[in-house]
CSV table of C-alpha atoms and ligand atoms in Angstrom, one decimal:
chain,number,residue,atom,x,y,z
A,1312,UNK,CA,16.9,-3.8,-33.7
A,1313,UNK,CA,17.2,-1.2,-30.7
A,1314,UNK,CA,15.1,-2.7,-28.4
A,1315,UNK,CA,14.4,-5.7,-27.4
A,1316,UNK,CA,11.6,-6.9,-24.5
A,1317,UNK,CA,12.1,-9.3,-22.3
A,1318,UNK,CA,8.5,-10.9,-21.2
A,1319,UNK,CA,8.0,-14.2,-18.9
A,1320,UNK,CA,6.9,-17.0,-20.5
A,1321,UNK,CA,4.7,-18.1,-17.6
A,1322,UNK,CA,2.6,-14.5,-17.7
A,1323,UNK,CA,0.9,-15.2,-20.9
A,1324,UNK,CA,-1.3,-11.9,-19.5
A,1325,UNK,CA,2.2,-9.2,-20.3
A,1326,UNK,CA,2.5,-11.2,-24.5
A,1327,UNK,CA,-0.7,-8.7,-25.5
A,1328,UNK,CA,1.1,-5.6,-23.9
A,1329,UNK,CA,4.8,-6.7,-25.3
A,1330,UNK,CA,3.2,-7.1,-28.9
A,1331,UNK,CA,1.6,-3.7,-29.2
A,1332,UNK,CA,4.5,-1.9,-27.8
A,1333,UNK,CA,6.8,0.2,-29.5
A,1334,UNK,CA,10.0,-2.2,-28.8
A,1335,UNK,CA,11.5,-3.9,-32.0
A,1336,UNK,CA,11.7,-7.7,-30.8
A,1337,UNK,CA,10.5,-9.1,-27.6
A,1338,UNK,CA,11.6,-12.1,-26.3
A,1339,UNK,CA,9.6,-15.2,-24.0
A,1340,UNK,CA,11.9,-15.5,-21.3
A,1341,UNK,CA,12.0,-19.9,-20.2
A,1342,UNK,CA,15.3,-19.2,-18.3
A,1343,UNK,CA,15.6,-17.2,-15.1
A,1344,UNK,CA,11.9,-15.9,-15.0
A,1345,UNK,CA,10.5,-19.6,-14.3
A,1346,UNK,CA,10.9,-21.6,-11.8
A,1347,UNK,CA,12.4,-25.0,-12.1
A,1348,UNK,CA,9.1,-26.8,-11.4
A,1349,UNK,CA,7.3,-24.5,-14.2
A,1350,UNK,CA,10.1,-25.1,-16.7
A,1351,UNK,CA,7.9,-27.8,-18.7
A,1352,UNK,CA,4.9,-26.4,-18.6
A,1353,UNK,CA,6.0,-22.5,-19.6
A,1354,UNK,CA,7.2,-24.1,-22.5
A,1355,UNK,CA,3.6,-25.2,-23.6
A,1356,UNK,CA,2.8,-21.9,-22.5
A,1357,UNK,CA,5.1,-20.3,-24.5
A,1358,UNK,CA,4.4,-22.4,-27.9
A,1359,UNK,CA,0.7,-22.0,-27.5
A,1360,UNK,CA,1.2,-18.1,-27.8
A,1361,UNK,CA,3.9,-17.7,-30.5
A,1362,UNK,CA,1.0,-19.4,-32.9
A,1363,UNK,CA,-1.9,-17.8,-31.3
A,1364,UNK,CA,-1.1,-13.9,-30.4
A,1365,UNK,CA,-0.9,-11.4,-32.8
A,1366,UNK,CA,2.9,-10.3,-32.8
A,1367,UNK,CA,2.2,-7.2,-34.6
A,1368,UNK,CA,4.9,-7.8,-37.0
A,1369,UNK,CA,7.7,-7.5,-34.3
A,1370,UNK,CA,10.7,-10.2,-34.5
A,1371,UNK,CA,9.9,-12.9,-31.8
A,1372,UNK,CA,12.7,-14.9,-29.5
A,1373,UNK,CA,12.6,-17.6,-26.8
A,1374,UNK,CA,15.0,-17.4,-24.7
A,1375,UNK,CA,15.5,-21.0,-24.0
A,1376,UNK,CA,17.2,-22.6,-21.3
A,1377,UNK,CA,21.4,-22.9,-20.5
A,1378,UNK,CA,22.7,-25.9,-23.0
A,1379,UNK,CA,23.9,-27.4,-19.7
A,1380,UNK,CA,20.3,-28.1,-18.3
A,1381,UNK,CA,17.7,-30.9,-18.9
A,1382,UNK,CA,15.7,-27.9,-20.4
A,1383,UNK,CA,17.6,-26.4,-22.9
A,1384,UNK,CA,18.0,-28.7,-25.8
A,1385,UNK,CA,14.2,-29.7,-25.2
A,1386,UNK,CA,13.7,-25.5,-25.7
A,1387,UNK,CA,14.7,-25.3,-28.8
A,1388,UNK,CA,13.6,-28.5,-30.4
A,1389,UNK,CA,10.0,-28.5,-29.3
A,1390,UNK,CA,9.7,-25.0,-30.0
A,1391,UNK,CA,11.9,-24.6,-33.6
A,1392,UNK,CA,10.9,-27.3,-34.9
A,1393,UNK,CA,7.1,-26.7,-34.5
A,1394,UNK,CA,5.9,-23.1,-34.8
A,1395,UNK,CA,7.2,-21.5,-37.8
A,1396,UNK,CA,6.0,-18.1,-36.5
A,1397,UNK,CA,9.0,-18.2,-34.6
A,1398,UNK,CA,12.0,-15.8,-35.6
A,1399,UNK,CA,14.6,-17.7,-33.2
A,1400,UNK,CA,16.1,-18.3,-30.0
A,1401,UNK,CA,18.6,-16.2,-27.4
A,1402,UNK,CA,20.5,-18.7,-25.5
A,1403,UNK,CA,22.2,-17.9,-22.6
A,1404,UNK,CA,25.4,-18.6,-20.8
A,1405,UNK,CA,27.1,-19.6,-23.7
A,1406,UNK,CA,30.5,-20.0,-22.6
A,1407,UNK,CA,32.6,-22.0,-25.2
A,1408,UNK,CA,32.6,-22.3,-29.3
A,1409,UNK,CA,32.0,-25.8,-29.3
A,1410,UNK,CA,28.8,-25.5,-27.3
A,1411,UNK,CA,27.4,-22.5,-29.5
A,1412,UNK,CA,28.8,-24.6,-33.0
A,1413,UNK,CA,26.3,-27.5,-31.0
A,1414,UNK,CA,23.3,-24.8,-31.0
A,1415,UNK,CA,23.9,-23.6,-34.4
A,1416,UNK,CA,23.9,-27.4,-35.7
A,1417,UNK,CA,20.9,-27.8,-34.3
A,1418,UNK,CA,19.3,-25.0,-35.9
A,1419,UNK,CA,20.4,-26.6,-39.2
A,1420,UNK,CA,18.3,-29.2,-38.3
A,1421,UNK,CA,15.2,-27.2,-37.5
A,1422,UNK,CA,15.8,-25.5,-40.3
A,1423,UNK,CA,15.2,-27.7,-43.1
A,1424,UNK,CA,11.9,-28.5,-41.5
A,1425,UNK,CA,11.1,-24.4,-42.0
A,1426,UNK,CA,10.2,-22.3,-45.0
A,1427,UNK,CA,13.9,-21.4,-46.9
A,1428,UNK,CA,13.4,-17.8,-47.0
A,1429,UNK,CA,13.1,-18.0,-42.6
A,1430,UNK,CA,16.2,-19.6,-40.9
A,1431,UNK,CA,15.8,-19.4,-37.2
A,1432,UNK,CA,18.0,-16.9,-35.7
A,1433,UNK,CA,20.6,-16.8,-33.4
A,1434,UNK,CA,21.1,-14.1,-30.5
A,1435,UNK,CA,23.3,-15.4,-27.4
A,1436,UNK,CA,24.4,-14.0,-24.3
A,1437,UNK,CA,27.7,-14.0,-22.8
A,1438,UNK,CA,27.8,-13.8,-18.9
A,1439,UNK,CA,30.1,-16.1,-17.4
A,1440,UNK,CA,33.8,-15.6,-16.8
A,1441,UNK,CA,34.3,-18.5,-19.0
A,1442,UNK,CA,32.1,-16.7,-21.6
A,1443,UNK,CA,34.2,-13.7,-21.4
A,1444,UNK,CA,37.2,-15.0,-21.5
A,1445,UNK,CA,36.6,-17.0,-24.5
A,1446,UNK,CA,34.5,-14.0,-26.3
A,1447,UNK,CA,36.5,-13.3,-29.4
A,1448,UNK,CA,36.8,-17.1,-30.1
A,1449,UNK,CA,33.4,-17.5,-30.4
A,1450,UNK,CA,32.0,-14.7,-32.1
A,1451,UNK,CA,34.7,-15.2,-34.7
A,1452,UNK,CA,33.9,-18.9,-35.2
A,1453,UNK,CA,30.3,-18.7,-35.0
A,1454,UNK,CA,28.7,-19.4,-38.4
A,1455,UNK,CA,25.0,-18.2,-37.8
A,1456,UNK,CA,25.4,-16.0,-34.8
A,1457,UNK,CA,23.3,-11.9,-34.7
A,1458,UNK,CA,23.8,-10.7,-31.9
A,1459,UNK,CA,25.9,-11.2,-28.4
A,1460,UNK,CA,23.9,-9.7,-25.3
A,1461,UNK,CA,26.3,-8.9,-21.9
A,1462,UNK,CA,24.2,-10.3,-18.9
A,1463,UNK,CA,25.5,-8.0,-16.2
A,1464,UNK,CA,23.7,-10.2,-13.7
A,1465,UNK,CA,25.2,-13.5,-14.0
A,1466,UNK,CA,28.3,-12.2,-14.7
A,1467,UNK,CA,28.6,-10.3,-11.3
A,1468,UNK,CA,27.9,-13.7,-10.4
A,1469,UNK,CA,30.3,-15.9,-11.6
A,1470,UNK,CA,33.0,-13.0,-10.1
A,1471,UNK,CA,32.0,-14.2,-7.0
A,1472,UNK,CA,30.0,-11.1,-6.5
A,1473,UNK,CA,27.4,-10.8,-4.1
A,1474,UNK,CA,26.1,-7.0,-4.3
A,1475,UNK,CA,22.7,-6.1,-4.1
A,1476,UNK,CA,22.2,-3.8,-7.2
A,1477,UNK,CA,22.3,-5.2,-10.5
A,1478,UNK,CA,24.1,-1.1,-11.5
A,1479,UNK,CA,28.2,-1.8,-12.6
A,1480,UNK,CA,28.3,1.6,-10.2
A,1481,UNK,CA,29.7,0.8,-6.8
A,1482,UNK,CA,31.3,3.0,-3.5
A,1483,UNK,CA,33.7,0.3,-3.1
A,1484,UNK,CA,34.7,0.1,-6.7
A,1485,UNK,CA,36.7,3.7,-6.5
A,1486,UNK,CA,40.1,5.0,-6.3
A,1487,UNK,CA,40.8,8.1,-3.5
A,1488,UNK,CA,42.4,11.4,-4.9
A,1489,UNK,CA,45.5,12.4,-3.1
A,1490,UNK,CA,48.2,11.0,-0.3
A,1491,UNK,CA,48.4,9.7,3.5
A,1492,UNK,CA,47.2,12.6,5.8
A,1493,UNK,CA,45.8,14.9,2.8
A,1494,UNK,CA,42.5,16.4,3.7
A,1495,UNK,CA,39.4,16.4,1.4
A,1496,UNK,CA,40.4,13.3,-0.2
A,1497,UNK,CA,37.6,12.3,-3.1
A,1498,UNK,CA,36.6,8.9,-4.2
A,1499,UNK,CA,36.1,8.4,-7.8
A,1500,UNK,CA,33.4,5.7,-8.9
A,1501,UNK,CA,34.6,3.2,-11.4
A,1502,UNK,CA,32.5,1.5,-13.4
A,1503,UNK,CA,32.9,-2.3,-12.6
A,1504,UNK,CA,31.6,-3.9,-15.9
A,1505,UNK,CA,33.6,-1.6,-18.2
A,1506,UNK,CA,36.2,-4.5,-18.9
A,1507,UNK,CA,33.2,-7.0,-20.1
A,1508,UNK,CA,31.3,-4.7,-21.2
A,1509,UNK,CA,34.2,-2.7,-23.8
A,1510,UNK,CA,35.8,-7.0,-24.4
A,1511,UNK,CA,32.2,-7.7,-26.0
A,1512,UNK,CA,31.3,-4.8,-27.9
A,1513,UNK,CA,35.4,-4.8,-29.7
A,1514,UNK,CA,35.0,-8.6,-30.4
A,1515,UNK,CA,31.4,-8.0,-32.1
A,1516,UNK,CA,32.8,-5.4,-33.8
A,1517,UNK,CA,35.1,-7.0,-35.2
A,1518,UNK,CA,33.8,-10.5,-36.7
A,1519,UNK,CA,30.5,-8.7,-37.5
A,1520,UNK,CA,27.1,-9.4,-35.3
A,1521,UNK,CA,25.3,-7.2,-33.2
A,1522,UNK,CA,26.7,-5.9,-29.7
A,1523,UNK,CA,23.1,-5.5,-27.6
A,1524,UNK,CA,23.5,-4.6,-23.7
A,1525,UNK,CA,21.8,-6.2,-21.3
A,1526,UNK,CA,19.1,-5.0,-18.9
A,1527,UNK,CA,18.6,-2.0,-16.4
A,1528,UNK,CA,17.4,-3.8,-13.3
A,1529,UNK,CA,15.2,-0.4,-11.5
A,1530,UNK,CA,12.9,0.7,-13.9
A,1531,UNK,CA,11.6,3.2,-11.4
A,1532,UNK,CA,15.0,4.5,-11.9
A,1533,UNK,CA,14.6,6.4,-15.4
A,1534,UNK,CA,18.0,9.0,-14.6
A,1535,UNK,CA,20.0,5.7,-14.1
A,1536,UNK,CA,18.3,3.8,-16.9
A,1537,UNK,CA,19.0,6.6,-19.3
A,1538,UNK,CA,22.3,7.3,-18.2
A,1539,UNK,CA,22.8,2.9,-18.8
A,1540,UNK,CA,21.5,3.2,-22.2
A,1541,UNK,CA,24.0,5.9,-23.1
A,1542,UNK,CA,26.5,4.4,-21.5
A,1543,UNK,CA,26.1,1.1,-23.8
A,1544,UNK,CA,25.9,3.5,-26.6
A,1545,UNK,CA,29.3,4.8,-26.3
A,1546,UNK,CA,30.8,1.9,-26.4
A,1547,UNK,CA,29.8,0.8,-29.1
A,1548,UNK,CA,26.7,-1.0,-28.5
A,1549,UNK,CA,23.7,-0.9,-30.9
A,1550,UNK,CA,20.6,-1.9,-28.9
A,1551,UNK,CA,19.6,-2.7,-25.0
A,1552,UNK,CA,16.9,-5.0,-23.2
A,1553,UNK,CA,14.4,-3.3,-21.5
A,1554,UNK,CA,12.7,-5.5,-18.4
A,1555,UNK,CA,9.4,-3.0,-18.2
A,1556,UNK,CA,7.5,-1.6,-21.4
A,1557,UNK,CA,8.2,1.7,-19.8
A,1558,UNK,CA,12.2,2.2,-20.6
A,1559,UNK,CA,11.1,1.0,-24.2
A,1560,UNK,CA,10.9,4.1,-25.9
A,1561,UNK,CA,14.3,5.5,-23.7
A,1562,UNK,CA,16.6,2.8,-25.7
A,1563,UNK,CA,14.7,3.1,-29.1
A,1564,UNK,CA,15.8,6.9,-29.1
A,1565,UNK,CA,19.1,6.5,-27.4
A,1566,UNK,CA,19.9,4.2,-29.9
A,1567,UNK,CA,19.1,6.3,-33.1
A,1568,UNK,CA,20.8,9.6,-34.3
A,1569,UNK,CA,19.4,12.4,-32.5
A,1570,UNK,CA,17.9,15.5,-35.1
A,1571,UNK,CA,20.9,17.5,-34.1
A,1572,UNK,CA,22.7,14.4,-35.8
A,1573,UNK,CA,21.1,14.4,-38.3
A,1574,UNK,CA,21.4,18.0,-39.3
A,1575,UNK,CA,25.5,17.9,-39.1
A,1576,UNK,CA,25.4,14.9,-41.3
A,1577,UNK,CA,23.3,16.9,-43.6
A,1578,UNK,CA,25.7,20.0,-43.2
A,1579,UNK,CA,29.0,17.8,-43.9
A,1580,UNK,CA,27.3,16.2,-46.5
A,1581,UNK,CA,26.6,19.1,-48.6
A,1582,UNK,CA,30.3,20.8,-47.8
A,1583,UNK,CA,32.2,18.0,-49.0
A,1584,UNK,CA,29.9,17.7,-52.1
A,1585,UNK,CA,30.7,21.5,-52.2
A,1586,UNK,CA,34.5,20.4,-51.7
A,1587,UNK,CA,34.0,18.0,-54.5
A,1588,UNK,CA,33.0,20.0,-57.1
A,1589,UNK,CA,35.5,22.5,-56.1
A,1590,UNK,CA,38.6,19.6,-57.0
A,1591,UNK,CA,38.9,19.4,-53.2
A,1592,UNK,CA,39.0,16.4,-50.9
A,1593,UNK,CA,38.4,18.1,-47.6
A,1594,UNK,CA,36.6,21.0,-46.2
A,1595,UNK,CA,35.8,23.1,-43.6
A,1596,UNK,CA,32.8,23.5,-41.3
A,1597,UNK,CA,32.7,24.8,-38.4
A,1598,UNK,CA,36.4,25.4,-38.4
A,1599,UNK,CA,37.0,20.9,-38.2
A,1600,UNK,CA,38.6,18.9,-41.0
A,1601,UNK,CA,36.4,17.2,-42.5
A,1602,UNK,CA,37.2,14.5,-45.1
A,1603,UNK,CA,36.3,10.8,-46.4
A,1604,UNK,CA,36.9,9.6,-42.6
A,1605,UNK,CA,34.3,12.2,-41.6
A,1606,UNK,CA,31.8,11.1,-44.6
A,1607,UNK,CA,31.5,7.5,-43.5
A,1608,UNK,CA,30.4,9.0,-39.7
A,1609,UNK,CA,27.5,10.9,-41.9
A,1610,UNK,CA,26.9,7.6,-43.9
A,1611,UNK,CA,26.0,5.6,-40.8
A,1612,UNK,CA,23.9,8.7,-39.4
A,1613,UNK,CA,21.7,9.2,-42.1
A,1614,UNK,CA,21.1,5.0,-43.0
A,1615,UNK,CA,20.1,4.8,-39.1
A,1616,UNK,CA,18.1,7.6,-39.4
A,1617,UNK,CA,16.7,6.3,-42.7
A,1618,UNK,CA,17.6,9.2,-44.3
A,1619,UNK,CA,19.9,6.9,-47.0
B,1406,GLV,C1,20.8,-11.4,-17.9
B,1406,GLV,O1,20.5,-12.5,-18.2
B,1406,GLV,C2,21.7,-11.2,-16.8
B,1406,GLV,O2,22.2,-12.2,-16.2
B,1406,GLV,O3,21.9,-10.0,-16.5
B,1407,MG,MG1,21.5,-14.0,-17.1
């Protein structure tokens, strides 16, 4: 999973162009694209698709309502326990272990009314202060937890922010080069979600589930939106939302080995097999060490490039 669509689950007309798209999973969005007074109704809206479109094979979410609302619980009852087309649910704003242990029970439930071989999955997003600050704890006590997603949005947020772009680029957020009275003094852009961003992707990392970033608010912006899904990629992030169809294909190859990759892997893959047969346990190429470290890199190139 590289990609994954977010769609409205009051615009039943975007499900067609979501399913036939080249993005891995989409998700029907019942949180912040519907309005309070639509909440019951895109529901029905929602359930009444997930049997009735043709998903094309791709994994399908509902992103239900915030466990704290007189939605939320009502999301994922109605709608796991009644269409078992349904792959699972992304729930947001989770911000402590005992609520997301509370989610996962109820998927137990739901569960026993599915087929065995389909549990309902779980995908999350972490976007409070609270959240953040409580990360680790509950990625490492979650029983039944894929992925954590960082809402930039909310987060910025619950700072207290109130900036007009969504982008974690900011004039304020800068330091100045140089002293008092210097002339030519530069300011150097920080990024301002680096902290939340780098806290999320270490703790999935390290209790196992799936690090995906959040969305790029301007999709007329494709430099920035490129730049974003690189960005996540560095630090460790595996896949990205994408708000339009159109930055779909941008995350699903940002988020694979490029062919350049692919041809080093190949290259250090044959040298140390060289090396191998040779009595060695390192080689050369290129004039780098390469050794078993170096291998595992090539490992994880060629099984994403399904080339292993
Ligand atoms: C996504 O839900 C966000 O808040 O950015
Ligand atoms: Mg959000």
């Amino acid at each position: 999973m590289r990609s994954l669509l977010s769609v409205p689950a009051n615009r039943p007309a975007f499900f067609e162009k979501g399913a036939t798209s080249s993005v891995d999973a989409l998700f029907l969005d019942l949180e912040d694209s519907v309005f309070a007074d639509q909440k019951i109704a895109a529901r029905q809206t929602a359930g009444d698709a997930i049997g009735a479109v043709n998903w094309h094979g791709k994994r399908l979410l509902v992103r239900v309502n915030a466990m704290d609302t007189e939605w939320g619980f009502r999301d994922l009852v109605e709608l796991g326990g009644t269409y078992p087309q349904l792959d699972g649910f992304m729930v947001p704003k989770i911000c402590s272990l005992d609520e997301l242990r509370f989610v996962e029970q109820t998927l137990d439930a739901l569960d026993r009314e599915r087929p065995k071989e389909r549990p309902l999955e779980l995908h999350i997003l972490i976007e409070t202060a609270i959240g953040l600050a409580r990360v680790e704890q509950i990625v490492e006590g979650a029983k039944r937890l894929i992925s954590v997603t960082f809402g930039a949005g909310d987060f910025a947020m619950s700072l207290g922010l109130y900036g007009r772009a969504r982008s974690a680029g900011s004039s304020e957020y800068v330091v100045l080069t140089g002293e008092r009275g210097e002339e030519n003094r530069q300011a150097h852009w920080n990024d301002s979600h680096h902290f939340a961003m780098a806290r999320i992707a270490n703790a999935c990392h390290a209790f196992g589930v799936i690090p995906v970033d959040g969305p790029f608010a301007d999709f007329n912006d494709r430099l920035g939106a490129d730049v974003s899904n690189r960005r996540a990629r560095s630090l460790g992030y595996q896949a990205k939302w994408a708000i339009h169809p159109a930055l779909i294909d941008g995350i699903n190859t940002t988020f694979l080995p490029t062919a350049e990759d692919v041809t080093w892997a190949l290259r250090v893959s044959q040298a140390l097999q060289e090396a191998r047969s040779a009595g060695t346990g390192s080689a050369q190429l290129d004039g780098r060490l390469i050794e078993a470290a170096t291998m595992k890199t090539v490992d994880r190139i060629l099984m994403l490039a399904g080339r292993s």
